mmCIF file of C-alpha atoms in Angstrom:
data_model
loop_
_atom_site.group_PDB
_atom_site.id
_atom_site.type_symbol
_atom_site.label_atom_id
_atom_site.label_comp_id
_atom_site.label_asym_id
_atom_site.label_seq_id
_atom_site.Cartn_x
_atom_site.Cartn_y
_atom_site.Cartn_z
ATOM 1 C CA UNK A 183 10.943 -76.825 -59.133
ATOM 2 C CA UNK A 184 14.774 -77.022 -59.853
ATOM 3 C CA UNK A 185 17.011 -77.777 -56.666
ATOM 4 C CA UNK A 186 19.456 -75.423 -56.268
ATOM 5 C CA UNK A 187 23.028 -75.831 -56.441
ATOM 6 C CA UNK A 188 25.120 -75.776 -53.779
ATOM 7 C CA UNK A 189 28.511 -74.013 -53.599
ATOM 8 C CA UNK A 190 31.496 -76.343 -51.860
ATOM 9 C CA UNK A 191 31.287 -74.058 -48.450
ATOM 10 C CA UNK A 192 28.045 -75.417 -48.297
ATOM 11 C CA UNK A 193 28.564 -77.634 -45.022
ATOM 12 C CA UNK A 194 30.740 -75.212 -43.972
ATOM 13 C CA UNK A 195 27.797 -72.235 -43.992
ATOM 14 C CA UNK A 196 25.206 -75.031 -42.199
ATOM 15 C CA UNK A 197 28.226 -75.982 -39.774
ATOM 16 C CA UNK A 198 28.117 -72.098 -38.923
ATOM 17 C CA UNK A 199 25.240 -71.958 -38.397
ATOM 18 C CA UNK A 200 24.159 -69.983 -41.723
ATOM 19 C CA UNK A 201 20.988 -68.727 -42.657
ATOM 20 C CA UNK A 202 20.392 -70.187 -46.298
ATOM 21 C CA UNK A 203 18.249 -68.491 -48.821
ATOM 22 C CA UNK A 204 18.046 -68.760 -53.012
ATOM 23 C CA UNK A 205 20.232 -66.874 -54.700
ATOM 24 C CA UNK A 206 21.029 -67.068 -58.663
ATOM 25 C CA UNK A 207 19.607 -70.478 -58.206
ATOM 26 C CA UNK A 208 22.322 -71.644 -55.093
ATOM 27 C CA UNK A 209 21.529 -72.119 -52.032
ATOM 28 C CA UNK A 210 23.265 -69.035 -50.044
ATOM 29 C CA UNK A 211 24.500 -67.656 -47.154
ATOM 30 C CA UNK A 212 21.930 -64.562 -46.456
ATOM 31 C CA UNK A 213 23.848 -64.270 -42.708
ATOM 32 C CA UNK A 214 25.106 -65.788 -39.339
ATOM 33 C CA UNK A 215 24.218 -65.603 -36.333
ATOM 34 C CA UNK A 216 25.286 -62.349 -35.181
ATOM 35 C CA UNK A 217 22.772 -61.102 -38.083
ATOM 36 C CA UNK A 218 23.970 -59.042 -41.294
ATOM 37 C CA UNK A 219 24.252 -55.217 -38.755
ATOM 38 C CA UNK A 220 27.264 -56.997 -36.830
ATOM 39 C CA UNK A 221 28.506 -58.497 -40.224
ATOM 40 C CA UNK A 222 28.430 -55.191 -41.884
ATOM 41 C CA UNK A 223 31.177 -53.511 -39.299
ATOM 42 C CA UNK A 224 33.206 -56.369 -38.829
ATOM 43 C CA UNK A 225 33.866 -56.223 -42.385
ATOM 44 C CA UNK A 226 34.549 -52.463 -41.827
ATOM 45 C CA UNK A 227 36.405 -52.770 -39.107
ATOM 46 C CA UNK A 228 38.221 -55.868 -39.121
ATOM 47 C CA UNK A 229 37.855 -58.596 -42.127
ATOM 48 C CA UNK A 230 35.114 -60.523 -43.410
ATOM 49 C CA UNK A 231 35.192 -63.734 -45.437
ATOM 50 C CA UNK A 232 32.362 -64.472 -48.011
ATOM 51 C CA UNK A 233 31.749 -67.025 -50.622
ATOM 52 C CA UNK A 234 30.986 -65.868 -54.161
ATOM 53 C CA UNK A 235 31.518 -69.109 -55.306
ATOM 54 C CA UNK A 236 28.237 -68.739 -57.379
ATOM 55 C CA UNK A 237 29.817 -66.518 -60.096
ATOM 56 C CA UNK A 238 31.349 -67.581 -63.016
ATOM 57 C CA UNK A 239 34.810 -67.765 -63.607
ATOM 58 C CA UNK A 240 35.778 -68.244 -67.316
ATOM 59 C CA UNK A 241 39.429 -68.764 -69.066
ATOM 60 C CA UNK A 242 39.780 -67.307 -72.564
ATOM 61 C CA UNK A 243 43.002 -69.053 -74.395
ATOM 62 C CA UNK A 244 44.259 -68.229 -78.023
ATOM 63 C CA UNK A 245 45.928 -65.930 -80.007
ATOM 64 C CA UNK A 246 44.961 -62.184 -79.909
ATOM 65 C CA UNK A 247 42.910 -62.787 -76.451
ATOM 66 C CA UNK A 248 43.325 -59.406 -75.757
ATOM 67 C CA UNK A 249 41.886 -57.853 -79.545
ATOM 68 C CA UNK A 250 39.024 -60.273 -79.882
ATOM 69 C CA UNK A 251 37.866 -59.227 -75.975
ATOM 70 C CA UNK A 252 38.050 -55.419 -77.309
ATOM 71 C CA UNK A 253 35.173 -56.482 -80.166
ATOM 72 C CA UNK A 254 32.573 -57.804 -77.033
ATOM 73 C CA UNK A 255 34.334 -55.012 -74.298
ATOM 74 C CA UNK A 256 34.741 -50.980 -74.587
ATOM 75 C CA UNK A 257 37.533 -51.056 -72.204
ATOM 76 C CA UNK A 258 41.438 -51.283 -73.353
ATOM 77 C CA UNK A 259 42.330 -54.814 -73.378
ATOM 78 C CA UNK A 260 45.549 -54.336 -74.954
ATOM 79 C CA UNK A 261 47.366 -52.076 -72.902
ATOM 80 C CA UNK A 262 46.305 -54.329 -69.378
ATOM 81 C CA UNK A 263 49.753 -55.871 -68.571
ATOM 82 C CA UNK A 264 50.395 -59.070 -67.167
ATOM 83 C CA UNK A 265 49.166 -59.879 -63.583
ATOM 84 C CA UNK A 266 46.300 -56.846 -63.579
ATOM 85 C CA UNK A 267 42.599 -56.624 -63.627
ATOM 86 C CA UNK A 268 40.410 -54.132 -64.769
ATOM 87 C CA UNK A 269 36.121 -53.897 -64.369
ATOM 88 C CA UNK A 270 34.822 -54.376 -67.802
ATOM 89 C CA UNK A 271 30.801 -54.690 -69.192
ATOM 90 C CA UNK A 272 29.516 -56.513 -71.789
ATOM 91 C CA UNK A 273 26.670 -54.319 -73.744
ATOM 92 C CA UNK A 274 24.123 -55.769 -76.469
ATOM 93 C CA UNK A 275 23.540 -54.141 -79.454
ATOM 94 C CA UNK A 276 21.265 -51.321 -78.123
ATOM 95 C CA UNK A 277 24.117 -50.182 -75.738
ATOM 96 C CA UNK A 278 22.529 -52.049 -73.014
ATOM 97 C CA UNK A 279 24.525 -53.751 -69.977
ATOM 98 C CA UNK A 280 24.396 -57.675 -70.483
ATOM 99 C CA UNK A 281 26.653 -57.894 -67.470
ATOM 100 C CA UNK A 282 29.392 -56.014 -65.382
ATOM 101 C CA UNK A 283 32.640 -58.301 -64.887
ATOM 102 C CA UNK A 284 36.425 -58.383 -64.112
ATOM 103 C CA UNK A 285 39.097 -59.714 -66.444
ATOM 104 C CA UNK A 286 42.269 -60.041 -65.962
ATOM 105 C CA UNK A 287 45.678 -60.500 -67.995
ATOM 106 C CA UNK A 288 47.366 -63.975 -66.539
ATOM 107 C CA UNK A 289 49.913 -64.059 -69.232
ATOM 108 C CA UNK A 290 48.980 -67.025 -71.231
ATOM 109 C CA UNK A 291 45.446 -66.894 -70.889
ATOM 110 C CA UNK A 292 42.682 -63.906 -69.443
ATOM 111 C CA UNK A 293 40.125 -64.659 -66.623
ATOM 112 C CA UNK A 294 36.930 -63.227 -66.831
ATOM 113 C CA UNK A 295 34.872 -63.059 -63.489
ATOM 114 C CA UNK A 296 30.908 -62.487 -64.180
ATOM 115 C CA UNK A 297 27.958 -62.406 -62.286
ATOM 116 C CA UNK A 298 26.169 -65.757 -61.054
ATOM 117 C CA UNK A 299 22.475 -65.034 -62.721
ATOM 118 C CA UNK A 300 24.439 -64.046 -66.165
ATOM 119 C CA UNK A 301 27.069 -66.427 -65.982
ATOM 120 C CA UNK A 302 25.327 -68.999 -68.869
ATOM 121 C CA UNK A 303 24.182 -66.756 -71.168
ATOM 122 C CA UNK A 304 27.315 -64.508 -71.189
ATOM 123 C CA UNK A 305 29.234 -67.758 -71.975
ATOM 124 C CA UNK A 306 26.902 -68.498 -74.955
ATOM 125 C CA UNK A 307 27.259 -64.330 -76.228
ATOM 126 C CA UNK A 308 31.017 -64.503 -75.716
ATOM 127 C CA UNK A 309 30.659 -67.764 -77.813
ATOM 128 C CA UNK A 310 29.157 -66.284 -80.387
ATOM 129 C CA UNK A 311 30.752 -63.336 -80.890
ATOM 130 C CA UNK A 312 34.212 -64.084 -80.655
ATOM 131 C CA UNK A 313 36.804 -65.759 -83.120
ATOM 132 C CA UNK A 314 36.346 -69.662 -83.211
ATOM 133 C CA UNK A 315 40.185 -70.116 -82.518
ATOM 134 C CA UNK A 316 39.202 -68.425 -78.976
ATOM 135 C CA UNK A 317 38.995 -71.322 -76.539
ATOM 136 C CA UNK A 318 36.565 -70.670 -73.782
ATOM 137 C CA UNK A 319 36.071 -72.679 -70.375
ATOM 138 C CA UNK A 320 33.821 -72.202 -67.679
ATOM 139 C CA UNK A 321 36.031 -72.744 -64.416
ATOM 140 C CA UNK A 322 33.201 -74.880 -62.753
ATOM 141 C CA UNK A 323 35.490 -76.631 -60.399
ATOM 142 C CA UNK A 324 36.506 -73.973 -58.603
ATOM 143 C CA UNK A 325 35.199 -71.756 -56.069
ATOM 144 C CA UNK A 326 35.785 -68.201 -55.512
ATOM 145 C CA UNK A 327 35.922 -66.508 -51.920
ATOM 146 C CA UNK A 328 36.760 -62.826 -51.227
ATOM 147 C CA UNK A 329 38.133 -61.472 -48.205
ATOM 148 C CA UNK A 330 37.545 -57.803 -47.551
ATOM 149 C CA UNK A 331 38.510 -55.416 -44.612
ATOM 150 C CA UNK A 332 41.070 -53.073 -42.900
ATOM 151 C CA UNK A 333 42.396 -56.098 -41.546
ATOM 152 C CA UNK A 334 42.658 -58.342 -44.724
ATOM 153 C CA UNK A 335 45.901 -56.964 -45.571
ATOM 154 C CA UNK A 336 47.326 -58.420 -42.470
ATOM 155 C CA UNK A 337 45.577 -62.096 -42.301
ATOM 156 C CA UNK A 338 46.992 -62.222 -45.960
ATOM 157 C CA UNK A 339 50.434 -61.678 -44.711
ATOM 158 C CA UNK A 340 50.194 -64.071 -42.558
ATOM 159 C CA UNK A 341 48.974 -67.044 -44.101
ATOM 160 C CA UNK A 342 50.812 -65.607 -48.233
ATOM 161 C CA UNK A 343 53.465 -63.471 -47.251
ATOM 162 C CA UNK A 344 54.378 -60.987 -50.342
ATOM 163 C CA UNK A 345 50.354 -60.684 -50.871
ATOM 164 C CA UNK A 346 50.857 -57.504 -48.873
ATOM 165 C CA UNK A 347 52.093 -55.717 -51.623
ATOM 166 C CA UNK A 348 50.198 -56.466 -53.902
ATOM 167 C CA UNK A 349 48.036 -52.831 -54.912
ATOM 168 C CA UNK A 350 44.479 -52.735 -55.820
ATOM 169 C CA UNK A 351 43.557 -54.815 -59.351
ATOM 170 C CA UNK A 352 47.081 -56.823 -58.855
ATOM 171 C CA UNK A 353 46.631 -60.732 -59.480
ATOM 172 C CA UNK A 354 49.167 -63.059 -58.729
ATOM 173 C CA UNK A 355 49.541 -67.165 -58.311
ATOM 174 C CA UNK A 356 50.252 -67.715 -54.805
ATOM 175 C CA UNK A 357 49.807 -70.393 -52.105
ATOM 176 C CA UNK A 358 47.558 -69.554 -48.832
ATOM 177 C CA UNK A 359 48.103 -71.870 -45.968
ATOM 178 C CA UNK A 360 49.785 -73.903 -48.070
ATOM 179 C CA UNK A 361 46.410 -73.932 -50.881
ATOM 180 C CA UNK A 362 47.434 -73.044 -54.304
ATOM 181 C CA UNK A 363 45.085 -70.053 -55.550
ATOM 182 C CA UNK A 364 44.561 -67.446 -57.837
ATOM 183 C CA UNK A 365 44.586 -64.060 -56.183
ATOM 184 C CA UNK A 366 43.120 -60.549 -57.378
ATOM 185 C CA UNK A 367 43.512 -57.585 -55.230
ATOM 186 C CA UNK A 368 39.989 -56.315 -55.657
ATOM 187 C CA UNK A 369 36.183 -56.743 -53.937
ATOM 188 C CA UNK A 370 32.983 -55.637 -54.006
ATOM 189 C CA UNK A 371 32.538 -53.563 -50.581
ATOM 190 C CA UNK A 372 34.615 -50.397 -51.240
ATOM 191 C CA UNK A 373 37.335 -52.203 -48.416
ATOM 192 C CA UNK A 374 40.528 -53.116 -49.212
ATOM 193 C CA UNK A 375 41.047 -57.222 -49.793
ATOM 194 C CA UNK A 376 41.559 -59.955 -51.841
ATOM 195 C CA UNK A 377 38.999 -62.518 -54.365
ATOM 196 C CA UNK A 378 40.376 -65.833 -53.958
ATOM 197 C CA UNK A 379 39.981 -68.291 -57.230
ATOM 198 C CA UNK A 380 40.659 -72.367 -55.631
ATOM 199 C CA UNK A 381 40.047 -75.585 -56.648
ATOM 200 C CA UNK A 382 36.567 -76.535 -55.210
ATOM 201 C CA UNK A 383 38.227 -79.378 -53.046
ATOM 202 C CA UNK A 384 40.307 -77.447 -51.580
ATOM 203 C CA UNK A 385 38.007 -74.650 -50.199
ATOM 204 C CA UNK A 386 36.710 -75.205 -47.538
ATOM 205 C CA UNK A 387 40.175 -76.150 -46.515
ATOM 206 C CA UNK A 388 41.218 -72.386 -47.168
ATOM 207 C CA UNK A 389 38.189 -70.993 -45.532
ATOM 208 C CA UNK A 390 38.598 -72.607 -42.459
ATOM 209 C CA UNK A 391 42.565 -71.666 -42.714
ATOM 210 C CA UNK A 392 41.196 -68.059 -43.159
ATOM 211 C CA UNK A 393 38.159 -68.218 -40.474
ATOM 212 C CA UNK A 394 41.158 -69.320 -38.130
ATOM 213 C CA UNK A 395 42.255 -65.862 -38.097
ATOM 214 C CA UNK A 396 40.972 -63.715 -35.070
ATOM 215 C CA UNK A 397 40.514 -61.026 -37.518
ATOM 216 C CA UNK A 398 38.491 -62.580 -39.641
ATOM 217 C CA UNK A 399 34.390 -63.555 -39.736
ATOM 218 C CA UNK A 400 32.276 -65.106 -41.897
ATOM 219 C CA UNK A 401 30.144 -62.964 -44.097
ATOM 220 C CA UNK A 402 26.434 -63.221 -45.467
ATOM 221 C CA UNK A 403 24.270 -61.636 -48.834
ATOM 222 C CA UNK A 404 22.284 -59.438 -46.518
ATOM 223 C CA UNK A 405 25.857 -57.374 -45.393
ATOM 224 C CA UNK A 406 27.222 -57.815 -49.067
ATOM 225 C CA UNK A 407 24.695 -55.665 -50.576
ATOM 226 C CA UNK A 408 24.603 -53.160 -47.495
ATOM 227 C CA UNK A 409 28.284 -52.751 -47.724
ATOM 228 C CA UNK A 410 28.506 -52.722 -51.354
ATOM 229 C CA UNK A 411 25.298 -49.995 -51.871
ATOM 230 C CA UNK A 412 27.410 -47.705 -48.383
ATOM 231 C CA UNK A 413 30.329 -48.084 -51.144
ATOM 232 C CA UNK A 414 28.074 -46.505 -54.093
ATOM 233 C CA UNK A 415 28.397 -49.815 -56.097
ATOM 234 C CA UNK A 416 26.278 -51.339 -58.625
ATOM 235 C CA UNK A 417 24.171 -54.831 -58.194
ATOM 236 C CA UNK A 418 23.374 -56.344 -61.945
ATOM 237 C CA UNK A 419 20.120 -56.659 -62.721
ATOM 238 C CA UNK A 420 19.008 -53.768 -59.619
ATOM 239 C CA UNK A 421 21.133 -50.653 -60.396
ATOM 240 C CA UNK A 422 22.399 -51.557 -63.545
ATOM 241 C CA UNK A 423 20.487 -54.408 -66.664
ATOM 242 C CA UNK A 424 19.932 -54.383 -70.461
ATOM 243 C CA UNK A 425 17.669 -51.348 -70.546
ATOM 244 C CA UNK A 426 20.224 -49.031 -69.318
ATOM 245 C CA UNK A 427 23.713 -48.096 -71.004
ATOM 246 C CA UNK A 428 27.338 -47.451 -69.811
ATOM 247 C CA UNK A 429 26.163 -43.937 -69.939
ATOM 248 C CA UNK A 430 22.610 -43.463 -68.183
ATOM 249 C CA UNK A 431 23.968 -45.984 -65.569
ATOM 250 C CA UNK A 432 26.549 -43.384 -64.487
ATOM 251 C CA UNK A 433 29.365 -45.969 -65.484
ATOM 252 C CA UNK A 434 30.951 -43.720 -68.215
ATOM 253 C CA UNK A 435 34.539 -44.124 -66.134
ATOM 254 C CA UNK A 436 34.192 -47.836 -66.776
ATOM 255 C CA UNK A 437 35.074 -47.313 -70.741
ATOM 256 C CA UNK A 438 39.004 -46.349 -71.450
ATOM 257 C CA UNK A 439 39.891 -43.376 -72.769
ATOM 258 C CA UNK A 440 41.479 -45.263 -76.080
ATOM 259 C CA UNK A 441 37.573 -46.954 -76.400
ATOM 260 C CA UNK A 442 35.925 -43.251 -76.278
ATOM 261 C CA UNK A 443 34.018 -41.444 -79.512
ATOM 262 C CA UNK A 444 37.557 -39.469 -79.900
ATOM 263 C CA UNK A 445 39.880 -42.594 -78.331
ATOM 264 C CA UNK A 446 42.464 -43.905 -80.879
ATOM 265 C CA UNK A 447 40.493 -47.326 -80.969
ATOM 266 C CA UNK A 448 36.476 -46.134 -80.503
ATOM 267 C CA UNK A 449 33.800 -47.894 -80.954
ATOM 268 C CA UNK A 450 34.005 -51.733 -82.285
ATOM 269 C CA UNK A 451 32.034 -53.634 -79.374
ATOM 270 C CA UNK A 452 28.168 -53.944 -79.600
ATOM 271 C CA UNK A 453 26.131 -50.904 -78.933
ATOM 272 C CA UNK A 454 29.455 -48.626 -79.764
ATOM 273 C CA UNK A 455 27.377 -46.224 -81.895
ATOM 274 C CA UNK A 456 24.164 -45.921 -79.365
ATOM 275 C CA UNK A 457 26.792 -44.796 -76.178
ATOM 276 C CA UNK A 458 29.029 -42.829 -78.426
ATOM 277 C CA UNK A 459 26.146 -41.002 -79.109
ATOM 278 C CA UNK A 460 25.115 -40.627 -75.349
ATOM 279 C CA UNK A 461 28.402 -39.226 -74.464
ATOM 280 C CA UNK A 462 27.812 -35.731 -75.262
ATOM 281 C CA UNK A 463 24.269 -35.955 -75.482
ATOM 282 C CA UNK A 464 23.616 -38.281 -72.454
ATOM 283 C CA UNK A 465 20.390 -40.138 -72.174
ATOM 284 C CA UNK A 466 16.782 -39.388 -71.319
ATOM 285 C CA UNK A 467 17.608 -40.385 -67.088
ATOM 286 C CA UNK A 468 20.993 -41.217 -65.457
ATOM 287 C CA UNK A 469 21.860 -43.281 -62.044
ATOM 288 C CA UNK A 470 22.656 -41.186 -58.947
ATOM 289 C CA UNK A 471 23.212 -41.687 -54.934
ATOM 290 C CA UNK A 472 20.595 -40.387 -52.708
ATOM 291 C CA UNK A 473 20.879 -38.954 -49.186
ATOM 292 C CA UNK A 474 17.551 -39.734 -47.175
ATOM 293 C CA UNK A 475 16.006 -37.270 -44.702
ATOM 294 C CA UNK A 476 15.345 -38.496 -41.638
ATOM 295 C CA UNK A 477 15.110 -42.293 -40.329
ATOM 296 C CA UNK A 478 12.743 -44.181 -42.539
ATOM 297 C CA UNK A 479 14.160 -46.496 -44.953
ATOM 298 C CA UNK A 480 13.638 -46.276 -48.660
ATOM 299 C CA UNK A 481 13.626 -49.311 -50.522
ATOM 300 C CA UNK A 482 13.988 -50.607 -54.180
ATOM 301 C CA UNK A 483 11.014 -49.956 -56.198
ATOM 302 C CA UNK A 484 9.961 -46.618 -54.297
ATOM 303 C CA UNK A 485 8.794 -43.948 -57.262
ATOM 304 C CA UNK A 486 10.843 -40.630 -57.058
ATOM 305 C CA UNK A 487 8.781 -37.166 -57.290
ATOM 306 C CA UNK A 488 8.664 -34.012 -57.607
ATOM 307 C CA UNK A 489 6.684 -31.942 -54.995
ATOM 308 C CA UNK A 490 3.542 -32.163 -57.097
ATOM 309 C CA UNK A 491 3.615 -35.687 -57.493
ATOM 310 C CA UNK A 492 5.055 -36.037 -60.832
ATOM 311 C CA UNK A 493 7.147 -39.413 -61.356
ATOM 312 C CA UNK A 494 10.827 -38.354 -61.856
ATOM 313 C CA UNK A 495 12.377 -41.665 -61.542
ATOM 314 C CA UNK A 496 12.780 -44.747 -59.108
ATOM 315 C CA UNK A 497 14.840 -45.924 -56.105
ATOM 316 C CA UNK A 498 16.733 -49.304 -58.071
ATOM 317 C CA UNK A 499 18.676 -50.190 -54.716
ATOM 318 C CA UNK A 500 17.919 -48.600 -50.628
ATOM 319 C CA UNK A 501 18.245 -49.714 -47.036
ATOM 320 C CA UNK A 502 19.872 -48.872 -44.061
ATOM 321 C CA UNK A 503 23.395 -48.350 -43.962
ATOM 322 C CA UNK A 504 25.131 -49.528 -40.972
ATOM 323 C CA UNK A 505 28.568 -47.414 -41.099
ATOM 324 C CA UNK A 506 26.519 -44.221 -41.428
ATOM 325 C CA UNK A 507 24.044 -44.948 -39.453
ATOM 326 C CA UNK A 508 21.172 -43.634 -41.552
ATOM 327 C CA UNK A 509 19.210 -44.768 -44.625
ATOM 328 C CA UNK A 510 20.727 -44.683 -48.226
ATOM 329 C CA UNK A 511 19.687 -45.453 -51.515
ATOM 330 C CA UNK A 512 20.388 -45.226 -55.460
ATOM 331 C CA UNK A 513 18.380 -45.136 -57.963
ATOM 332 C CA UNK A 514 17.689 -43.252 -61.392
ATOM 333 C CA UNK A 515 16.446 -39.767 -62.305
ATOM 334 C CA UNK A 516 15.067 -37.839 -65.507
ATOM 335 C CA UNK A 517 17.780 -35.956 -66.706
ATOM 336 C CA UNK A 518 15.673 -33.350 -67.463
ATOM 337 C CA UNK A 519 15.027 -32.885 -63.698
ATOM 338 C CA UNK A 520 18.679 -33.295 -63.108
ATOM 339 C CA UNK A 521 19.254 -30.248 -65.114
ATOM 340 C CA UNK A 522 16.446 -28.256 -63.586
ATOM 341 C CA UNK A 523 17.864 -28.742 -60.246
ATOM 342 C CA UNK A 524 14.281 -30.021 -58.808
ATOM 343 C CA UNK A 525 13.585 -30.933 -55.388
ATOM 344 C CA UNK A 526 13.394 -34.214 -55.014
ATOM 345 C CA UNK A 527 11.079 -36.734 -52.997
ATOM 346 C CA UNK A 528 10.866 -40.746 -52.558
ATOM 347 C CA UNK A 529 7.062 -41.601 -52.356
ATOM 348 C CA UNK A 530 6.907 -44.434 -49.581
ATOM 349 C CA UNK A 531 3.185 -45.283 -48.768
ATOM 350 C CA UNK A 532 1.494 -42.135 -49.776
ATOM 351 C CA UNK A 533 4.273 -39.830 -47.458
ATOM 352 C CA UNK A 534 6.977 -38.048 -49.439
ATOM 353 C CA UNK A 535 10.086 -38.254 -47.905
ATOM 354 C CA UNK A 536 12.786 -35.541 -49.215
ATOM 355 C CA UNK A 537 16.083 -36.806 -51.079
ATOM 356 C CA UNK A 538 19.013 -35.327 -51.904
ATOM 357 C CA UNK A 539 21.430 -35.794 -54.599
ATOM 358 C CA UNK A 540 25.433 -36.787 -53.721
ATOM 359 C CA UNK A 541 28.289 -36.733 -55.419
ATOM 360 C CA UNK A 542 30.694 -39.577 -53.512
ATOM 361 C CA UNK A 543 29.884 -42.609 -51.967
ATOM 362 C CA UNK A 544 28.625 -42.982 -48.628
ATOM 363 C CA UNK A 545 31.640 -44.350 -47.187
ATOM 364 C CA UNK A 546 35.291 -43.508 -48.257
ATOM 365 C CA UNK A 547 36.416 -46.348 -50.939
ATOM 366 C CA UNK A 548 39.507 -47.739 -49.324
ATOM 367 C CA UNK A 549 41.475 -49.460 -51.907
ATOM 368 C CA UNK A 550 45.227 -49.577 -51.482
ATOM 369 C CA UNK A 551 46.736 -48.255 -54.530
ATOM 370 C CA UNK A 552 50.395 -48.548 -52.730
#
């Protein structure tokens, strides 16, 4: 059995008294002890600190960065200025999602941010696939925290005064508490905050700096992925994998208008022709939010029916969402039912509990776009 690797908060998340489960093969912070339902609404009320150490952070150096990411991306490289981020995907050749990442422009170099359980082999595609003059490097000695809340805006302030202006997908170079870090104005909850890129020696330094602040608590998986699903946000490898395309996962908003069939610079990245031809026609099922009737829970791998029974879809992500107080869910449909306007059901140990399509999140997304 391989031991799993440990982030450098690990002490820190023991000294808290953290509950520690596998993750992406680290050992990780599941919750605390006031349990992931308290964690949830501090983040949504106050601010929350969590370490995402576990996910990869790669610098791309060379010339034409920004062109040679456009071949392996179908978002507009070239037009991201300086000191902004943007959400990106890799696809494979079939239009499927390899991964969903960030990148941003730093100037002289781009930083791509990717998910922990991808992290390897989208090195070894990017690798492959781009220019041999592209240098890549896999940032493993640094970590990678993220501070997220109403309040986040305000413990920044404090501790990196001028972070407070800084608008949603804004990076920057600045020093917390006296830390130099690497700071994007993004996150993974639908709350306003900040990822924080810092040498692994100095962070637990920073997240004790941070945890200082009476705003601010420490933050498990278990409220991550409630306050990311609340948020209508994907989880690679749940919502969103290989099989399924920019298009049937509902992501079509992720790919710039100059990468589109009629954008001035379509296509070019692998899978180009399979999406393009999704766009108008759109695939055979697509991703949607689901509102649950009544209290019961519906979880990931729960079949979705029609009233006689017939399998529609599945549930890909569902459990209880704390800031609304009732179950929700996502998952994928037929399109086909989609289009007939069916009534739907989730089939939970032989009951059929009615769902409902929505259009919006479950909970406001609260960026600050200034």
């Amino acid at each position: 059995m391989t031991e799993l690797q440990k982030t450098p908060l690990f002490q820190l998340h023991q000294e808290l008294g953290a509950k520690m489960v596998p993750f992406a093969g680290y050992a990780m912070p599941v919750q605390y002890s006031d349990g992931v339902l308290k964690e949830h609404l501090a983040t949504r009320e106050s601010a929350g600190l969590f370490d995402v150490s576990h996910m990869g952070q790669i610098r791309v150096t060379g010339d034409g960065i920004a062109e040679a990411l456009e071949t392996v991306l179908p978002q507009d490289v070239i037009s991201l200025p300086p000191n902004r981020q943007r959400y990106g995907l890799l696809t494979n050749e079939h239009g499927g999602i390899l991964d969903d990442l960030m990148f941003a422009n730093c100037g002289d170099h781009f930083m791509l941010v990717v998910n922990a359980a991808c992290k390897s082999d989208d090195f070894a595609w990017l690798r492959e696939r781009l220019p041999e003059h592209i240098q890549l490097q896999m940032l493993n000695d640094r970590a990678l925290l993220a501070l997220q809340g109403p309040m986040a805006r305000t413990v920044m302030s404090r501790l990196a005064p001028g972070t407070e202006s800084m608008v949603f997908m804004d990076t920057a170079d600045v020093a917390i508490a006296g830390i130099d870090c690497w700071v994007s104005c993004s996150g993974y909850t639908g709350e306003d905050g900040y990822e924080i890129s810092v040498s692994a020696d100095q962070a637990e330094a920073l997240a004790r700096a941070l945890l200082d602040c009476p705003e601010v608590s420490p933050i498990g998986l278990g409220a991550r992925d409630s306050l990311r699903l609340e948020a209508g946000l994907c989880l690679y490898g749940h919502d969103i994998d290989e099989e399924k395309t920019p298009v049937t996962g509902n992501l079509k908003w992720a790919i710039s208008k100059a990468r589109r069939p009629d954008g001035e610079r379509s296509g070019g990245y692998p899978g180009a022709a399979v999406v393009n031809a999704q766009w108008t026609e759109g695939g055979n099922q697509k991703r949607v939010l689901l509102d649950i009737e009544g209290r019961a829970p519906v979880r990931e791998g729960a079949i979705i029916v029609n009233a006689d029974g017939n399998e529609l879809g599945i549930v890909t992500s569902g459990g209880f969402g704390p800031s609304v107080g009732r179950p929700v869910a996502m998952g994928y449909v037929s399109s086909q039912a989609l289009e007939e306007g069916l009534a739907l059901f989730a089939q939970v140990r032989k009951k059929l509990i009615p769902i409902h399509l929505r259009t919006q999140p479950f909970v406001e997304q609260r960026y600050f776009r200034g």
